[in-house]
């Protein structure tokens, strides 16, 4: 039984539950409403279901692709630990549970009935974008690289409306960093890491279309130029947040931490060759860029909320990966190879 549970955690990529949860929570914190502890609990429970359901559905469409990556065992169906029927049953039940747990928001203090349509509409459209991605979206140019961006932008807005608030200028800043850092660049780096498997499976990622070759340094390939552009847009979003809050300490933070950390990530992707090395760089990026992502709400919430969000992300990531048995993104995995 426990082996099955860990297999569902593997296929659902449980290590990323708090990443998904934090996106909605940050959306809520940028809104005009107050955010309370029970909102965070609700967002986390919903993310436990919808995050793992969507990753399970995507993994079921990636059986051929995952079988040709450097870690085929990351997909429990490929490894024979789960059956397709078991995984699909989880998709059905988990989807139902995830949307049911949105309902408690409607009965929280200060929530008005007019927000129900906005909350459910954003949640449903966010969910639908990734169902599209998992079914046909990967096989279309642009869709592979931008489906997550549309989905997560809507998930930010779902967080805003779920607590009964309306968007603010900080909501816009957070959507910008979410799109450029959390989604577009995440697809950029995964496209680089899995380019051979993607090419074999007919995936139309920018890495495949631009003819990136695995096992070679990326160097000054156009794909690196595109990735650099994404990172520049990410940092520009942070500067926009500074121009609004005009806090000199935040500007120093961007210049002394933000710019060097993003340059370091790009340097590693430019010079490292192997998928396992790219996997380590992705872990660096999750940690280093995650701090910057949350920082854009500093002018709205102050430093304590930013620190708590970073802790929420890191502890959730560690707990989620510990529950998994074959997680590709455990911090200590492959440490002797990368």
XYZ file of C-alpha atoms in Angstrom:
338
model
C 0.000 0.000 0.000
C 2.768 2.452 0.923
C 4.598 1.583 -2.297
C 1.461 2.523 -4.264
C 1.158 5.781 -2.344
C 4.749 6.680 -3.180
C 4.144 5.738 -6.817
C 1.206 8.170 -6.966
C 3.457 10.801 -5.375
C 6.048 10.086 -8.087
C 3.689 10.310 -11.041
C 2.019 13.382 -9.549
C 5.364 15.085 -8.880
C 4.506 15.793 -5.273
C 7.695 17.807 -4.822
C 5.997 20.671 -6.679
C 2.743 20.855 -4.702
C 3.837 23.892 -2.717
C 5.088 25.551 -5.902
C 1.529 25.383 -7.235
C 0.085 26.320 -3.852
C 2.386 29.320 -3.483
C 1.300 30.729 -6.854
C -2.315 30.985 -5.681
C -1.262 32.193 -2.218
C 0.876 34.951 -3.735
C -2.020 35.926 -5.949
C -4.171 36.234 -2.845
C -1.531 38.302 -1.026
C -1.360 40.788 -3.912
C -5.135 41.294 -3.856
C -7.208 43.913 -2.075
C -8.420 41.324 0.483
C -6.885 40.047 3.716
C -5.372 36.556 3.704
C -5.787 34.293 6.745
C -4.297 30.952 7.784
C -7.327 28.959 6.615
C -6.942 30.368 3.094
C -3.421 28.947 2.980
C -4.691 25.571 4.225
C -7.387 25.501 1.519
C -4.932 26.437 -1.243
C -2.529 23.718 -0.091
C -5.224 21.014 -0.010
C -6.524 22.011 -3.442
C -2.974 22.014 -4.827
C -2.336 18.547 -3.379
C -5.094 17.251 -5.640
C -5.033 19.413 -8.764
C -1.227 19.565 -9.034
C -0.822 15.787 -8.780
C -3.854 15.075 -10.973
C -2.561 17.223 -13.818
C 0.944 15.767 -13.603
C -0.527 12.270 -13.601
C -2.595 13.033 -16.691
C 0.422 14.547 -18.449
C 2.567 11.530 -17.476
C -0.002 9.141 -18.979
C 0.437 10.951 -22.284
C 4.223 10.818 -21.906
C 4.722 7.059 -21.585
C 6.769 6.812 -24.772
C 8.650 10.030 -24.016
C 9.483 9.100 -20.420
C 10.672 5.654 -21.488
C 13.358 7.393 -23.579
C 14.655 9.838 -20.970
C 17.732 9.261 -18.810
C 15.380 8.419 -15.895
C 12.568 6.224 -17.317
C 11.726 5.020 -13.792
C 10.401 8.511 -12.941
C 7.117 7.399 -14.553
C 5.628 4.592 -12.384
C 3.454 3.365 -15.263
C 6.550 2.920 -17.433
C 8.245 1.173 -14.489
C 5.234 -1.132 -14.020
C 4.460 0.020 -10.464
C 1.108 1.563 -11.465
C -1.335 0.545 -14.177
C -2.892 3.011 -16.588
C -6.300 2.280 -15.067
C -5.097 3.059 -11.532
C -3.536 6.320 -12.693
C -6.643 7.351 -14.641
C -8.925 6.555 -11.704
C -6.808 8.897 -9.604
C -7.213 11.615 -12.256
C -11.007 11.336 -12.015
C -11.276 11.190 -8.219
C -8.536 13.765 -7.612
C -10.118 16.252 -10.023
C -13.473 15.933 -8.247
C -11.845 16.373 -4.832
C -9.740 19.335 -5.955
C -12.719 21.320 -7.181
C -14.874 20.345 -4.194
C -12.264 21.847 -1.857
C -12.668 25.214 -3.600
C -16.176 25.452 -2.104
C -15.027 26.301 1.481
C -13.693 29.627 0.162
C -17.285 30.648 -0.581
C -18.174 30.549 3.111
C -15.250 32.532 4.490
C -15.783 35.991 6.073
C -15.865 38.823 3.532
C -16.416 36.584 0.498
C -19.226 37.774 -1.787
C -21.358 35.604 -4.062
C -20.283 37.575 -7.148
C -16.787 36.116 -6.777
C -17.906 32.497 -7.160
C -18.037 32.631 -10.956
C -14.641 34.367 -11.169
C -13.010 31.906 -8.759
C -14.374 28.768 -10.422
C -13.892 30.187 -13.922
C -10.189 30.911 -13.382
C -9.627 27.546 -11.671
C -11.385 25.643 -14.454
C -9.624 27.473 -17.304
C -6.251 27.048 -15.569
C -6.954 23.317 -15.234
C -8.205 23.048 -18.823
C -5.047 24.623 -20.285
C -2.912 21.851 -18.803
C -5.350 19.133 -19.836
C -4.885 20.510 -23.357
C -1.117 20.497 -22.853
C -1.170 16.861 -21.729
C -3.384 15.692 -24.573
C -2.349 17.574 -27.723
C -0.564 20.747 -26.672
C 2.929 19.277 -26.565
C 2.757 18.391 -30.237
C 2.178 22.000 -31.327
C 4.755 24.770 -31.641
C 4.270 27.482 -28.987
C 1.812 25.340 -27.013
C 4.582 23.327 -25.336
C 6.377 26.453 -24.174
C 3.415 28.682 -23.262
C 0.554 26.476 -22.006
C 1.876 26.592 -18.449
C 2.151 30.375 -18.687
C -1.541 30.778 -19.505
C -2.483 28.238 -16.864
C -0.448 29.769 -14.048
C -1.552 33.329 -14.875
C -5.142 32.174 -14.421
C -4.173 30.336 -11.223
C -2.762 33.602 -9.820
C -6.103 35.279 -10.537
C -7.930 32.352 -8.968
C -5.950 33.062 -5.787
C -7.004 36.723 -5.950
C -10.705 35.969 -6.333
C -10.776 32.975 -3.950
C -10.098 35.246 -0.968
C -12.708 37.729 -2.143
C -10.258 40.334 -3.446
C -9.522 42.178 -6.659
C -6.193 42.452 -8.528
C -3.696 45.228 -7.786
C -0.569 46.393 -9.601
C 1.382 43.815 -7.562
C -0.842 41.112 -9.039
C 0.414 42.183 -12.456
C 4.046 42.065 -11.294
C 3.568 38.607 -9.857
C 1.896 37.351 -13.036
C 4.852 38.689 -15.045
C 7.453 36.874 -12.929
C 5.312 33.748 -12.823
C 5.028 33.675 -16.602
C 8.701 34.431 -17.321
C 10.380 32.518 -14.488
C 8.028 29.847 -13.196
C 6.556 28.714 -16.491
C 8.348 29.844 -19.666
C 11.828 29.263 -18.304
C 10.788 26.028 -16.596
C 9.688 24.746 -19.992
C 12.877 26.135 -21.532
C 15.106 24.162 -19.156
C 13.025 20.977 -19.295
C 12.986 21.257 -23.070
C 16.784 21.374 -23.013
C 17.125 18.489 -20.559
C 14.730 16.130 -22.396
C 15.342 17.268 -25.979
C 16.260 13.829 -27.343
C 13.186 12.148 -25.842
C 10.968 15.041 -26.940
C 12.295 14.822 -30.489
C 11.655 11.078 -30.595
C 8.119 11.541 -29.247
C 7.198 14.285 -31.723
C 7.070 17.073 -29.140
C 7.360 20.526 -30.712
C 9.290 22.376 -28.038
C 11.452 25.346 -28.984
C 14.469 23.183 -28.122
C 13.417 20.599 -30.707
C 12.404 23.174 -33.329
C 15.679 25.103 -32.946
C 17.625 21.824 -33.327
C 19.332 21.744 -29.941
C 21.621 18.717 -29.627
C 21.944 16.783 -26.395
C 25.381 16.015 -25.008
C 26.914 19.222 -26.350
C 27.502 22.598 -24.748
C 24.721 25.003 -25.625
C 27.185 27.861 -26.077
C 25.736 30.820 -27.984
C 22.999 28.778 -29.625
C 19.810 30.780 -30.431
C 18.063 28.697 -27.782
C 20.333 30.224 -25.122
C 19.599 33.698 -26.486
C 15.877 33.000 -26.100
C 16.427 31.772 -22.533
C 18.491 34.854 -21.750
C 15.629 36.996 -23.009
C 13.263 35.239 -20.600
C 15.611 35.895 -17.686
C 15.952 39.561 -18.684
C 12.151 39.880 -18.720
C 12.064 38.211 -15.315
C 14.527 40.718 -13.853
C 12.707 43.603 -15.578
C 9.535 42.557 -13.742
C 11.448 42.781 -10.458
C 12.645 46.275 -11.413
C 9.041 47.287 -12.115
C 8.171 46.196 -8.585
C 11.037 48.351 -7.297
C 9.815 51.380 -9.258
C 6.477 51.013 -7.490
C 7.698 50.477 -3.932
C 10.868 52.630 -4.341
C 12.639 50.794 -1.528
C 16.398 51.204 -1.909
C 17.089 47.948 -0.052
C 14.987 46.057 -2.591
C 16.969 47.635 -5.435
C 20.232 46.553 -3.772
C 18.802 43.047 -3.390
C 17.990 42.881 -7.116
C 21.422 44.145 -8.141
C 23.533 42.104 -5.707
C 21.473 38.923 -5.619
C 19.023 38.899 -8.531
C 21.315 39.694 -11.452
C 24.255 37.452 -10.371
C 21.994 34.502 -9.511
C 20.298 34.574 -12.910
C 23.628 34.982 -14.707
C 24.902 31.918 -12.810
C 21.899 29.834 -13.948
C 22.388 30.835 -17.584
C 26.128 30.140 -17.388
C 25.484 26.597 -16.142
C 23.012 25.901 -18.925
C 25.490 27.267 -21.473
C 28.437 25.102 -20.402
C 26.947 21.891 -18.987
C 26.314 19.029 -21.403
C 24.446 16.142 -19.808
C 20.751 15.907 -18.826
C 21.757 14.979 -15.273
C 23.806 18.194 -15.094
C 20.867 20.210 -16.408
C 18.731 18.566 -13.745
C 21.065 19.921 -11.046
C 20.919 23.400 -12.616
C 17.119 23.211 -12.526
C 17.302 22.586 -8.777
C 19.546 25.635 -8.404
C 17.071 27.646 -10.458
C 14.063 26.571 -8.369
C 15.805 27.731 -5.208
C 17.526 30.894 -6.437
C 14.758 32.158 -8.694
C 11.996 31.216 -6.254
C 13.350 33.793 -3.806
C 13.225 36.468 -6.521
C 9.734 35.462 -7.650
C 8.264 36.024 -4.202
C 10.241 39.217 -3.687
C 8.091 41.213 -6.129
C 5.283 41.340 -3.553
C 7.626 42.865 -0.936
C 6.212 46.365 -1.507
C 2.683 45.076 -0.806
C 3.221 42.616 2.046
C 6.605 43.345 3.622
C 9.524 41.004 4.232
C 7.868 38.536 6.640
C 5.382 37.244 4.065
C 8.195 36.803 1.522
C 10.310 34.817 3.984
C 7.347 32.623 4.966
C 6.587 31.914 1.319
C 10.197 30.874 0.699
C 10.004 28.549 3.711
C 6.663 27.167 2.468
C 8.205 26.407 -0.939
C 11.415 24.824 0.362
C 9.888 22.713 3.131
C 7.100 21.583 0.838
C 9.633 20.663 -1.831
C 11.704 18.663 0.661
C 8.670 16.883 2.130
C 7.199 16.117 -1.294
C 10.449 14.706 -2.671
C 11.003 12.682 0.528
C 7.605 11.013 0.119
C 8.480 10.032 -3.437
C 10.567 6.952 -4.125
C 11.990 7.738 -7.587
C 11.816 11.499 -7.738
C 14.058 12.894 -10.479
C 14.446 16.124 -8.531
C 15.593 14.972 -5.099
C 18.430 17.287 -4.080
C 20.790 14.426 -3.259
C 19.994 12.180 -6.210
C 22.740 11.679 -8.809
C 25.060 13.820 -6.650
C 28.029 11.721 -7.684
C 27.267 12.211 -11.398
C 26.648 15.924 -11.682
